[in-house]
mmCIF file of C-alpha atoms in Angstrom:
data_model
loop_
_atom_site.group_PDB
_atom_site.id
_atom_site.type_symbol
_atom_site.label_atom_id
_atom_site.label_comp_id
_atom_site.label_asym_id
_atom_site.label_seq_id
_atom_site.Cartn_x
_atom_site.Cartn_y
_atom_site.Cartn_z
ATOM 1 C CA MET A 1 105.381 32.682 158.939
ATOM 2 C CA LYS A 2 107.401 35.815 158.444
ATOM 3 C CA LYS A 3 105.792 39.088 159.250
ATOM 4 C CA LYS A 4 105.566 41.591 156.357
ATOM 5 C CA ILE A 5 107.383 44.721 157.311
ATOM 6 C CA GLN A 6 105.605 47.978 156.366
ATOM 7 C CA PHE A 7 107.338 51.311 156.044
ATOM 8 C CA VAL A 8 105.308 54.409 156.840
ATOM 9 C CA LEU A 9 106.773 57.565 155.284
ATOM 10 C CA PRO A 10 106.264 60.918 156.974
ATOM 11 C CA TYR A 11 103.682 63.231 155.310
ATOM 12 C CA THR A 12 106.281 65.958 154.694
ATOM 13 C CA PHE A 13 108.465 63.580 152.703
ATOM 14 C CA LEU A 14 105.503 62.509 150.557
ATOM 15 C CA ALA A 15 104.684 66.111 149.810
ATOM 16 C CA PHE A 16 108.289 66.824 148.834
ATOM 17 C CA PHE A 17 108.361 63.790 146.542
ATOM 18 C CA PHE A 18 105.142 64.875 144.809
ATOM 19 C CA VAL A 19 106.327 68.449 144.204
ATOM 20 C CA VAL A 20 109.927 67.776 143.192
ATOM 21 C CA GLY A 21 109.822 64.346 141.682
ATOM 22 C CA CYS A 22 106.642 64.812 139.635
ATOM 23 C CA THR A 23 106.999 68.410 138.444
ATOM 24 C CA SER A 24 105.462 68.859 134.979
ATOM 25 C CA PRO A 25 107.908 69.798 132.204
ATOM 26 C CA ASN A 26 105.481 72.603 131.361
ATOM 27 C CA THR A 27 105.651 74.245 134.745
ATOM 28 C CA PRO A 28 106.870 77.812 134.098
ATOM 29 C CA ASP A 29 110.286 78.814 135.421
ATOM 30 C CA ALA A 30 111.040 82.065 137.222
ATOM 31 C CA GLN A 31 110.949 84.032 133.911
ATOM 32 C CA GLY A 32 107.662 82.435 132.857
ATOM 33 C CA TRP A 33 109.073 80.044 130.260
ATOM 34 C CA ARG A 34 107.764 76.516 129.893
ATOM 35 C CA GLU A 35 110.012 73.911 128.340
ATOM 36 C CA SER A 36 107.630 73.481 125.399
ATOM 37 C CA GLN A 37 107.734 77.246 124.702
ATOM 38 C CA LYS A 38 111.529 77.233 124.776
ATOM 39 C CA GLN A 39 111.723 74.399 122.288
ATOM 40 C CA GLU A 40 109.126 76.029 120.024
ATOM 41 C CA PHE A 41 111.002 79.340 120.028
ATOM 42 C CA LEU A 42 114.352 77.663 119.403
ATOM 43 C CA GLN A 43 112.827 75.839 116.450
ATOM 44 C CA ILE A 44 111.517 79.131 115.010
ATOM 45 C CA LEU A 45 114.952 80.686 115.498
ATOM 46 C CA SER A 46 116.838 77.756 113.968
ATOM 47 C CA THR A 47 115.229 78.430 110.577
ATOM 48 C CA ASP A 48 114.471 82.110 111.262
ATOM 49 C CA GLN A 49 110.933 81.255 110.223
ATOM 50 C CA TYR A 50 109.728 84.869 110.081
ATOM 51 C CA LEU A 51 113.064 86.312 108.902
ATOM 52 C CA SER A 52 113.338 88.627 111.871
ATOM 53 C CA LEU A 53 116.585 87.696 113.625
ATOM 54 C CA CYS A 54 118.362 90.487 111.754
ATOM 55 C CA ASN A 55 120.678 92.319 114.159
ATOM 56 C CA GLN A 56 119.990 89.880 117.021
ATOM 57 C CA THR A 57 122.247 87.029 115.832
ATOM 58 C CA PRO A 58 124.844 87.530 118.641
ATOM 59 C CA LEU A 59 122.088 87.312 121.260
ATOM 60 C CA TYR A 60 120.668 84.236 119.525
ATOM 61 C CA GLU A 61 124.048 82.479 119.742
ATOM 62 C CA LYS A 62 124.098 83.061 123.508
ATOM 63 C CA VAL A 63 120.511 81.802 123.858
ATOM 64 C CA LYS A 64 121.239 78.730 121.771
ATOM 65 C CA GLN A 65 124.198 77.800 123.956
ATOM 66 C CA SER A 66 122.706 78.575 127.351
ATOM 67 C CA GLU A 67 118.901 78.462 126.924
ATOM 68 C CA ASP A 68 118.962 81.152 129.599
ATOM 69 C CA SER A 69 115.386 82.264 130.213
ATOM 70 C CA PHE A 70 116.217 85.916 130.841
ATOM 71 C CA LEU A 71 118.148 86.179 127.569
ATOM 72 C CA MET A 72 115.418 84.276 125.780
ATOM 73 C CA SER A 73 112.845 86.833 126.935
ATOM 74 C CA ARG A 74 115.005 89.651 125.619
ATOM 75 C CA LEU A 75 115.321 87.881 122.280
ATOM 76 C CA LEU A 76 111.579 87.203 122.048
ATOM 77 C CA VAL A 77 110.817 90.917 122.453
ATOM 78 C CA ALA A 78 113.546 91.928 119.972
ATOM 79 C CA TYR A 79 112.404 89.327 117.438
ATOM 80 C CA THR A 80 108.821 90.579 117.722
ATOM 81 C CA LYS A 81 109.919 94.180 117.154
ATOM 82 C CA ASN A 82 111.893 93.208 114.055
ATOM 83 C CA LEU A 83 108.894 91.299 112.736
ATOM 84 C CA ALA A 84 106.523 94.180 113.438
ATOM 85 C CA ASN A 85 108.649 97.072 112.227
ATOM 86 C CA SER A 86 111.290 95.604 109.904
ATOM 87 C CA CYS A 87 115.062 95.433 109.885
ATOM 88 C CA ILE A 88 115.508 98.611 107.835
ATOM 89 C CA ASP A 89 117.501 101.475 109.329
ATOM 90 C CA LEU A 90 114.567 103.895 109.458
ATOM 91 C CA LYS A 91 116.513 106.858 110.851
ATOM 92 C CA ALA A 92 119.004 106.643 107.997
ATOM 93 C CA PHE A 93 116.151 106.370 105.495
ATOM 94 C CA GLU A 94 114.436 109.435 106.976
ATOM 95 C CA SER A 95 117.649 111.406 106.539
ATOM 96 C CA TYR A 96 117.947 110.132 102.949
ATOM 97 C CA GLN A 97 114.412 111.301 102.170
ATOM 98 C CA GLU A 98 115.005 114.723 103.697
ATOM 99 C CA LYS A 99 118.047 115.268 101.486
ATOM 100 C CA ARG A 100 116.083 114.300 98.392
ATOM 101 C CA GLN A 101 113.249 116.650 99.298
ATOM 102 C CA GLU A 102 115.801 119.437 99.745
ATOM 103 C CA ALA A 103 116.912 118.619 96.187
ATOM 104 C CA LYS A 104 113.339 119.396 95.008
ATOM 105 C CA ILE A 105 112.323 115.761 94.487
ATOM 106 C CA ALA A 106 108.675 115.192 95.430
ATOM 107 C CA THR A 107 109.036 111.930 97.354
ATOM 108 C CA ASN A 108 106.948 110.484 100.182
ATOM 109 C CA TYR A 109 107.149 107.040 101.759
ATOM 110 C CA GLU A 110 104.709 106.368 104.603
ATOM 111 C CA ILE A 111 105.813 103.811 107.171
ATOM 112 C CA TYR A 112 103.236 102.047 109.337
ATOM 113 C CA LEU A 113 104.855 101.088 112.632
ATOM 114 C CA GLN A 114 103.194 98.721 115.074
ATOM 115 C CA GLN A 115 103.447 99.177 118.811
ATOM 116 C CA VAL A 116 105.155 96.261 120.545
ATOM 117 C CA LYS A 117 104.765 96.274 124.333
ATOM 118 C CA PRO A 118 107.367 94.073 126.063
ATOM 119 C CA LYS A 119 105.190 93.644 129.168
ATOM 120 C CA ALA A 120 102.305 92.381 127.042
ATOM 121 C CA ILE A 121 104.594 89.913 125.236
ATOM 122 C CA ILE A 122 105.931 88.527 128.527
ATOM 123 C CA SER A 123 102.442 88.429 130.006
ATOM 124 C CA GLN A 124 101.278 86.220 127.119
ATOM 125 C CA LEU A 125 104.338 84.052 127.594
ATOM 126 C CA LYS A 126 103.623 83.559 131.294
ATOM 127 C CA ALA A 127 100.003 82.736 130.500
ATOM 128 C CA GLY A 128 101.259 79.769 128.473
ATOM 129 C CA ALA A 129 100.595 81.080 124.936
ATOM 130 C CA LEU A 130 102.270 79.383 122.010
ATOM 131 C CA ILE A 131 105.125 81.444 120.595
ATOM 132 C CA LYS A 132 103.540 81.391 117.132
ATOM 133 C CA ASP A 133 100.375 82.900 118.639
ATOM 134 C CA ILE A 134 102.396 85.652 120.346
ATOM 135 C CA LEU A 135 104.022 86.513 117.013
ATOM 136 C CA LYS A 136 100.913 86.098 114.843
ATOM 137 C CA PRO A 137 99.511 89.681 115.182
ATOM 138 C CA TYR A 138 102.772 91.027 113.739
ATOM 139 C CA VAL A 139 103.119 88.668 110.763
ATOM 140 C CA PRO A 140 102.156 90.500 107.526
ATOM 141 C CA GLN A 141 98.999 89.073 106.015
ATOM 142 C CA TYR A 142 100.034 89.958 102.495
ATOM 143 C CA LYS A 143 100.550 87.054 100.110
ATOM 144 C CA ALA A 144 103.621 88.813 98.755
ATOM 145 C CA PHE A 145 105.265 88.345 102.164
ATOM 146 C CA ASP A 146 104.759 84.575 102.225
ATOM 147 C CA ASP A 147 105.876 84.295 98.594
ATOM 148 C CA LEU A 148 109.096 86.237 99.145
ATOM 149 C CA VAL A 149 109.926 84.461 102.416
ATOM 150 C CA GLN A 150 109.622 81.096 100.699
ATOM 151 C CA ARG A 151 111.710 82.269 97.762
ATOM 152 C CA TYR A 152 114.374 83.806 100.008
ATOM 153 C CA THR A 153 114.676 80.614 102.049
ATOM 154 C CA ALA A 154 115.121 78.610 98.854
ATOM 155 C CA LEU A 155 117.663 81.070 97.453
ATOM 156 C CA GLU A 156 119.721 80.975 100.653
ATOM 157 C CA LYS A 157 120.084 77.205 100.291
ATOM 158 C CA SER A 158 121.260 77.594 96.706
ATOM 159 C CA LYS A 159 124.950 78.260 96.208
ATOM 160 C CA ASN A 160 124.498 79.987 92.867
ATOM 161 C CA GLN A 161 122.624 83.127 93.921
ATOM 162 C CA SER A 162 124.329 86.494 93.904
ATOM 163 C CA PRO A 163 124.433 88.614 97.082
ATOM 164 C CA ASP A 164 122.606 91.368 95.183
ATOM 165 C CA THR A 165 119.651 89.072 94.466
ATOM 166 C CA LEU A 166 119.489 87.911 98.073
ATOM 167 C CA ARG A 167 119.628 91.489 99.336
ATOM 168 C CA SER A 168 116.903 92.620 96.933
ATOM 169 C CA VAL A 169 114.524 89.868 98.008
ATOM 170 C CA ARG A 170 115.277 90.422 101.680
ATOM 171 C CA LEU A 171 114.884 94.196 101.438
ATOM 172 C CA ASN A 172 111.426 93.788 99.936
ATOM 173 C CA ILE A 173 110.427 91.343 102.671
ATOM 174 C CA GLU A 174 111.311 94.089 105.141
ATOM 175 C CA ARG A 175 109.306 96.638 103.129
ATOM 176 C CA ILE A 176 106.195 94.501 103.361
ATOM 177 C CA LYS A 177 106.577 94.512 107.158
ATOM 178 C CA LEU A 178 106.198 98.307 106.970
ATOM 179 C CA MET A 179 102.953 98.232 104.984
ATOM 180 C CA LYS A 180 99.716 98.985 106.780
ATOM 181 C CA PRO A 181 98.945 95.930 108.950
ATOM 182 C CA HIS A 182 95.787 93.822 109.047
ATOM 183 C CA LEU A 183 94.656 94.800 105.535
ATOM 184 C CA GLY A 184 96.213 91.960 103.642
ATOM 185 C CA GLU A 185 93.610 89.646 102.121
ATOM 186 C CA THR A 186 91.432 91.926 99.954
ATOM 187 C CA TYR A 187 92.951 95.126 98.561
ATOM 188 C CA VAL A 188 94.166 96.999 95.501
ATOM 189 C CA LEU A 189 97.935 96.829 95.069
ATOM 190 C CA VAL A 190 99.750 99.339 92.881
ATOM 191 C CA ASN A 191 103.305 98.023 92.561
ATOM 192 C CA ILE A 192 105.147 101.083 91.318
ATOM 193 C CA PRO A 193 108.428 99.531 90.048
ATOM 194 C CA GLU A 194 106.405 96.909 88.159
ATOM 195 C CA TYR A 195 104.011 99.512 86.672
ATOM 196 C CA MET A 196 101.102 97.198 87.513
ATOM 197 C CA VAL A 197 97.889 97.348 89.559
ATOM 198 C CA ARG A 198 96.055 94.314 90.930
ATOM 199 C CA VAL A 199 92.706 93.823 92.615
ATOM 200 C CA VAL A 200 93.365 91.045 95.124
ATOM 201 C CA GLU A 201 90.539 89.248 96.926
ATOM 202 C CA GLU A 202 91.253 86.634 99.578
ATOM 203 C CA ASN A 203 94.809 86.468 98.241
ATOM 204 C CA GLN A 204 93.669 85.770 94.663
ATOM 205 C CA THR A 205 94.318 88.229 91.824
ATOM 206 C CA LYS A 206 90.955 89.083 90.243
ATOM 207 C CA LEU A 207 91.990 91.924 87.948
ATOM 208 C CA MET A 208 95.365 93.187 86.739
ATOM 209 C CA MET A 209 96.527 95.870 84.311
ATOM 210 C CA ARG A 210 99.389 98.202 83.452
ATOM 211 C CA VAL A 211 99.725 101.634 85.007
ATOM 212 C CA ILE A 212 101.645 104.842 84.473
ATOM 213 C CA VAL A 213 103.153 106.308 87.650
ATOM 214 C CA GLY A 214 104.829 109.533 88.746
ATOM 215 C CA GLN A 215 107.969 110.963 87.218
ATOM 216 C CA LYS A 216 111.259 110.502 89.037
ATOM 217 C CA LYS A 217 111.017 114.039 90.423
ATOM 218 C CA LEU A 218 107.239 113.859 90.974
ATOM 219 C CA GLN A 219 107.025 110.419 92.528
ATOM 220 C CA THR A 220 103.838 108.538 93.263
ATOM 221 C CA PRO A 221 103.823 108.415 97.097
ATOM 222 C CA ILE A 222 103.959 105.140 99.004
ATOM 223 C CA PHE A 223 100.942 104.887 101.329
ATOM 224 C CA SER A 224 97.618 103.157 102.043
ATOM 225 C CA ALA A 225 94.075 104.562 102.001
ATOM 226 C CA PRO A 226 90.549 103.164 101.544
ATOM 227 C CA LEU A 227 88.796 103.518 98.196
ATOM 228 C CA GLN A 228 85.704 105.634 98.764
ATOM 229 C CA TYR A 229 84.266 106.822 95.425
ATOM 230 C CA ILE A 230 84.186 106.233 91.709
ATOM 231 C CA GLY A 231 84.052 109.536 89.797
ATOM 232 C CA LEU A 232 82.430 109.455 86.359
ATOM 233 C CA ASN A 233 82.996 112.227 83.812
ATOM 234 C CA PRO A 234 85.353 113.979 86.212
ATOM 235 C CA THR A 235 86.587 117.510 86.258
ATOM 236 C CA TRP A 236 90.327 117.931 86.636
ATOM 237 C CA ARG A 237 91.251 120.226 89.468
ATOM 238 C CA VAL A 238 94.628 121.446 88.303
ATOM 239 C CA PRO A 239 97.037 121.448 91.288
ATOM 240 C CA ASP A 240 98.569 124.831 92.088
ATOM 241 C CA SER A 241 102.062 123.488 91.363
ATOM 242 C CA ILE A 242 101.037 122.466 87.822
ATOM 243 C CA ALA A 243 99.120 125.709 87.344
ATOM 244 C CA LYS A 244 102.241 127.763 88.104
ATOM 245 C CA ALA A 245 104.671 125.535 86.233
ATOM 246 C CA GLU A 246 102.621 124.809 83.117
ATOM 247 C CA VAL A 247 99.207 126.475 82.766
ATOM 248 C CA ILE A 248 100.073 130.091 83.575
ATOM 249 C CA PRO A 249 103.153 130.260 81.278
ATOM 250 C CA HIS A 250 101.029 128.897 78.400
ATOM 251 C CA LEU A 251 98.208 131.314 79.234
ATOM 252 C CA ILE A 252 100.576 134.308 79.184
ATOM 253 C CA ALA A 253 101.949 133.190 75.824
ATOM 254 C CA ASP A 254 98.518 132.422 74.316
ATOM 255 C CA PRO A 255 95.307 134.063 75.630
ATOM 256 C CA GLU A 256 93.285 131.346 73.844
ATOM 257 C CA TYR A 257 95.088 128.555 75.730
ATOM 258 C CA LEU A 258 92.355 128.009 78.347
ATOM 259 C CA LYS A 259 89.656 127.681 75.705
ATOM 260 C CA LYS A 260 91.715 125.207 73.697
ATOM 261 C CA GLU A 261 92.361 123.067 76.789
ATOM 262 C CA ARG A 262 88.771 123.336 78.092
ATOM 263 C CA LEU A 263 89.955 125.057 81.280
ATOM 264 C CA VAL A 264 87.939 127.501 83.368
ATOM 265 C CA VAL A 265 89.080 129.744 86.224
ATOM 266 C CA ARG A 266 87.176 129.739 89.513
ATOM 267 C CA LYS A 267 87.538 131.109 93.027
ATOM 268 C CA SER A 268 87.623 127.526 94.354
ATOM 269 C CA TYR A 269 87.763 123.978 93.009
ATOM 270 C CA GLU A 270 83.973 123.758 93.041
ATOM 271 C CA ILE A 271 82.816 123.880 89.430
ATOM 272 C CA GLU A 272 79.783 125.940 90.511
ATOM 273 C CA SER A 273 81.899 128.524 92.335
ATOM 274 C CA GLU A 274 82.288 132.110 91.087
ATOM 275 C CA GLU A 275 83.702 132.337 87.578
ATOM 276 C CA VAL A 276 86.709 134.572 86.973
ATOM 277 C CA ASP A 277 87.569 136.426 83.791
ATOM 278 C CA PRO A 278 91.176 135.312 83.116
ATOM 279 C CA SER A 279 91.934 138.497 81.163
ATOM 280 C CA SER A 280 91.365 140.530 84.336
ATOM 281 C CA ILE A 281 94.282 138.891 86.156
ATOM 282 C CA ASN A 282 97.957 139.792 85.905
ATOM 283 C CA TRP A 283 99.172 136.186 85.793
ATOM 284 C CA ALA A 284 102.838 137.187 85.717
ATOM 285 C CA ASP A 285 102.572 138.076 89.408
ATOM 286 C CA TYR A 286 102.338 134.350 90.166
ATOM 287 C CA LEU A 287 105.612 133.595 88.371
ATOM 288 C CA HIS A 288 107.891 136.046 90.216
ATOM 289 C CA GLU A 289 110.736 135.012 92.465
ATOM 290 C CA GLU A 290 109.675 133.330 95.688
ATOM 291 C CA LYS A 291 109.874 136.508 97.789
ATOM 292 C CA ASP A 292 107.617 138.416 95.376
ATOM 293 C CA LYS A 293 105.374 135.589 94.158
ATOM 294 C CA LYS A 294 101.700 135.783 95.005
ATOM 295 C CA LYS A 295 99.940 132.936 96.729
ATOM 296 C CA MET A 296 97.682 131.080 94.303
ATOM 297 C CA THR A 297 94.166 132.455 94.882
ATOM 298 C CA TYR A 298 92.514 131.125 91.697
ATOM 299 C CA LYS A 299 91.844 127.550 90.634
ATOM 300 C CA PHE A 300 91.992 126.100 87.144
ATOM 301 C CA ILE A 301 89.451 123.382 86.359
ATOM 302 C CA GLU A 302 89.148 121.252 83.249
ATOM 303 C CA VAL A 303 85.474 120.528 82.528
ATOM 304 C CA PRO A 304 84.190 117.014 81.680
ATOM 305 C CA SER A 305 84.702 115.956 78.084
ATOM 306 C CA GLU A 306 85.908 113.115 75.904
ATOM 307 C CA ARG A 307 89.314 114.793 75.910
ATOM 308 C CA ASN A 308 89.577 115.483 79.654
ATOM 309 C CA VAL A 309 93.080 114.777 80.923
ATOM 310 C CA LEU A 310 91.554 112.367 83.485
ATOM 311 C CA GLY A 311 89.527 110.626 80.804
ATOM 312 C CA ARG A 312 86.038 109.499 81.757
ATOM 313 C CA VAL A 313 86.555 107.851 85.136
ATOM 314 C CA LYS A 314 88.649 108.143 88.261
ATOM 315 C CA PHE A 315 88.867 106.167 91.503
ATOM 316 C CA LEU A 316 89.266 108.184 94.677
ATOM 317 C CA PHE A 317 90.963 107.166 97.907
ATOM 318 C CA PRO A 318 91.242 110.575 99.672
ATOM 319 C CA ASN A 319 94.751 111.298 100.935
ATOM 320 C CA ALA A 320 97.134 114.097 101.791
ATOM 321 C CA TYR A 321 98.846 113.864 98.392
ATOM 322 C CA ASP A 322 95.752 114.343 96.209
ATOM 323 C CA VAL A 323 96.665 111.157 94.347
ATOM 324 C CA TYR A 324 94.125 108.828 92.729
ATOM 325 C CA MET A 325 93.731 106.295 89.892
ATOM 326 C CA HIS A 326 92.237 107.507 86.625
ATOM 327 C CA ASP A 327 91.658 107.112 82.915
ATOM 328 C CA THR A 328 94.002 108.933 80.532
ATOM 329 C CA GLN A 329 94.259 110.265 77.006
ATOM 330 C CA THR A 330 97.855 109.027 76.651
ATOM 331 C CA LYS A 331 97.034 105.400 75.813
ATOM 332 C CA ASN A 332 100.167 105.033 73.674
ATOM 333 C CA LEU A 333 102.406 105.333 76.739
ATOM 334 C CA PHE A 334 101.256 101.972 78.083
ATOM 335 C CA ASN A 335 103.385 100.304 75.411
ATOM 336 C CA ARG A 336 106.551 101.771 76.946
ATOM 337 C CA GLN A 337 108.681 99.584 79.202
ATOM 338 C CA VAL A 338 109.397 102.483 81.577
ATOM 339 C CA ARG A 339 106.168 104.302 82.459
ATOM 340 C CA THR A 340 107.076 107.244 84.705
ATOM 341 C CA PHE A 341 105.102 110.060 83.079
ATOM 342 C CA SER A 342 102.464 111.338 85.528
ATOM 343 C CA HIS A 343 102.573 114.109 88.128
ATOM 344 C CA GLY A 344 102.075 111.465 90.829
ATOM 345 C CA CYS A 345 98.648 109.984 90.064
ATOM 346 C CA ILE A 346 98.160 106.467 88.725
ATOM 347 C CA ARG A 347 96.919 106.226 85.141
ATOM 348 C CA LEU A 348 95.077 103.004 84.261
ATOM 349 C CA GLN A 349 95.495 101.031 81.059
ATOM 350 C CA LYS A 350 91.946 99.589 81.200
ATOM 351 C CA PRO A 351 89.851 102.004 83.279
ATOM 352 C CA ILE A 352 86.513 100.682 81.979
ATOM 353 C CA GLU A 353 87.412 97.163 83.114
ATOM 354 C CA MET A 354 88.245 98.590 86.534
ATOM 355 C CA LEU A 355 84.978 100.545 86.530
ATOM 356 C CA ASN A 356 82.910 97.481 85.631
ATOM 357 C CA TYR A 357 84.562 95.235 88.198
ATOM 358 C CA LEU A 358 84.543 97.643 91.132
ATOM 359 C CA SER A 359 81.047 99.039 90.515
ATOM 360 C CA LYS A 360 79.656 95.493 90.294
ATOM 361 C CA ASN A 361 81.413 94.141 93.374
ATOM 362 C CA TYR A 362 81.856 97.161 95.652
ATOM 363 C CA THR A 363 78.882 99.489 95.052
ATOM 364 C CA THR A 364 75.105 99.179 95.114
ATOM 365 C CA LYS A 365 74.665 100.497 91.546
ATOM 366 C CA SER A 366 73.513 98.242 88.708
ATOM 367 C CA ASP A 367 75.364 97.987 85.406
ATOM 368 C CA GLN A 368 72.523 99.872 83.764
ATOM 369 C CA GLU A 369 72.733 102.746 86.240
ATOM 370 C CA VAL A 370 76.497 103.000 85.841
ATOM 371 C CA ARG A 371 76.235 103.052 82.033
ATOM 372 C CA GLY A 372 73.610 105.794 82.274
ATOM 373 C CA PHE A 373 75.838 107.922 84.496
ATOM 374 C CA TYR A 374 78.769 107.362 82.156
ATOM 375 C CA ARG A 375 76.881 108.374 79.009
ATOM 376 C CA SER A 376 75.380 111.488 80.579
ATOM 377 C CA MET A 377 78.715 113.385 80.412
ATOM 378 C CA LYS A 378 77.792 114.841 83.817
ATOM 379 C CA THR A 379 80.030 114.433 86.818
ATOM 380 C CA LYS A 380 78.728 111.699 89.135
ATOM 381 C CA PHE A 381 80.238 110.099 92.239
ATOM 382 C CA ILE A 382 79.403 106.508 93.232
ATOM 383 C CA PRO A 383 80.317 105.546 96.815
ATOM 384 C CA PHE A 384 81.780 102.174 97.771
ATOM 385 C CA ASN A 385 79.762 100.031 100.155
ATOM 386 C CA LYS A 386 82.557 97.603 101.111
ATOM 387 C CA GLN A 387 86.029 98.155 102.467
ATOM 388 C CA LEU A 388 88.722 98.069 99.792
ATOM 389 C CA PRO A 389 92.069 99.607 100.729
ATOM 390 C CA VAL A 390 94.545 100.758 98.109
ATOM 391 C CA HIS A 391 98.243 100.187 98.740
ATOM 392 C CA THR A 392 100.719 102.045 96.569
ATOM 393 C CA ALA A 393 103.730 99.828 97.230
ATOM 394 C CA TYR A 394 107.365 99.800 96.167
ATOM 395 C CA LEU A 395 108.367 96.168 95.640
ATOM 396 C CA THR A 396 111.427 95.716 93.446
ATOM 397 C CA ALA A 397 111.250 91.973 94.120
ATOM 398 C CA TYR A 398 107.863 90.353 93.582
ATOM 399 C CA VAL A 399 106.588 86.837 92.883
ATOM 400 C CA ASN A 400 103.955 87.082 90.156
ATOM 401 C CA GLU A 401 100.895 84.954 89.443
ATOM 402 C CA SER A 402 103.004 82.448 87.469
ATOM 403 C CA GLY A 403 105.338 81.948 90.400
ATOM 404 C CA LYS A 404 108.158 83.865 88.709
ATOM 405 C CA LEU A 405 110.436 86.015 90.835
ATOM 406 C CA LEU A 406 110.556 89.495 89.295
ATOM 407 C CA LEU A 407 113.585 91.650 90.041
ATOM 408 C CA LEU A 408 112.606 95.183 89.042
ATOM 409 C CA HIS A 409 114.452 98.421 88.375
ATOM 410 C CA ASP A 410 114.821 100.791 91.331
ATOM 411 C CA ILE A 411 113.136 103.695 89.544
ATOM 412 C CA TYR A 412 112.816 105.997 92.584
ATOM 413 C CA GLY A 413 116.076 105.100 94.347
ATOM 414 C CA PHE A 414 114.551 103.509 97.462
ATOM 415 C CA ASP A 415 116.792 100.435 97.172
ATOM 416 C CA ARG A 416 119.753 102.738 97.665
ATOM 417 C CA GLY A 417 118.152 104.668 100.493
ATOM 418 C CA GLN A 418 116.938 101.763 102.633
ATOM 419 C CA LYS A 419 119.735 99.973 104.476
ATOM 420 C CA LEU A 420 119.323 96.674 106.323
ATOM 421 C CA THR A 421 120.489 96.604 109.955
ATOM 422 C CA PHE A 422 122.470 93.370 109.617
#
C-alpha cells in the first residue's frame, strides 16, 4: 500500500495567502475608496444624476479612464460643491447686481450657500458610506428640482430642442440649488415670473392663485422667511421712499390729500404714537436735493378701512425688505398677463381664500373667531403655530401641476445676469 504524502505549509505562507488571496473587494484602498463606492460614483457620473458635473467634465474624463482614487476624491468634493451651491458664476452675478443697483433699480437676490467640508466628505467615504448618502444632504428637497431634472434629462435626449430651452431649464435647476436648504416639503412658493403663489404641503399643491409683484425698478426681492402672523384690518405704514416720491408731492399740491386718502401723520409707525398736525410741517424740505434734503422724521399711516391700500388682510413674514403678501383694491389688474405693478410686496388675487386656509391649518383660531376679528374693522394679529416658510423664487422654467413645462418671460433680467460655469 502506498503511503499518502502530506504537505505541511509554513504558518507565514498561510497568513500571506489569507491576506492577499482572499482580500475583500470592499477593502478600502489608500485613499479610502472601496470598489463598490467607485462603481456607484461612476454610475452617478455617467448620467450626471444630480446635474452637478458642470465645470468638472475634464476631471471626470481623467477619472473615467484611470479610476485613480486621488482624482476621484477631488471630483467627489467638487461634485458635492456644485450640487450644494450651483454652477452659476456667483461673482459675475454679484457684479451684475451692483451695476443695476447703481442704476437705481431696487433689486435683491439672496443666495443661500451651504458649507461643504472636504475632510468631512472624505471621512464619510472612508467610513464606507454610500455615495448617494454622502450627497443626500445637498440635494434640494423641492419638488421643482426633481421635476426640472427629469425634464432636462428628457430634453437632452431629444434632438429637436433648442439650446435656449435647454439653457433655461438648466439655469433654473441651478437656481433651485441656491434656495434655502432643508425647507422643501411644506412651504409657500411665490414664483415671480409666473405671477403665481402656491401653498405646498408634502410636495402637493393645496392652494394656488395669481399675484401682482414688484415693478421692474422696484423688484420683489428673492429670499426666504417664515410666516409669523396674519394681520386683519391692517394699517398701511407708508415706506419713506413712497412718502417722499408720492405722498408729499400730492400733499403740497392739495392740503386735503391726506384726508381723502385716509392718511394720518405720526412720530412713529405705531398708530397710537403722537399725532402730528401736517399743516405745521414744511414738507418741501423733504424734497430738496440730496445734500439739502431732510431725513424723514415723520411717518404716514393709512388707517384700517374698506378702501385701505392693503385691503382687509395681510400675511407677514418679517424681513429686511419690509415685503409681505396682502389684499388689494386693484382687483382688475389680476386680469393682465404681465402683473408688475407693486412697490415690491405681493398682492393676492384671493386673499380671503388664503386667510381661510392658513388660519384653519396654521393657527389656533376657529373660523368663528377669525370672522369676528375680520368684521370688527380693528387691527388684529393672529400668530402661526406651525412652521411655514415663504420662498419668493425666480423660476423662468417651471413644471406645473399638469406636468407642463412653462418657459416664462425674464421680467427682472436675472436670466441675463446669471451665467453658467460650463
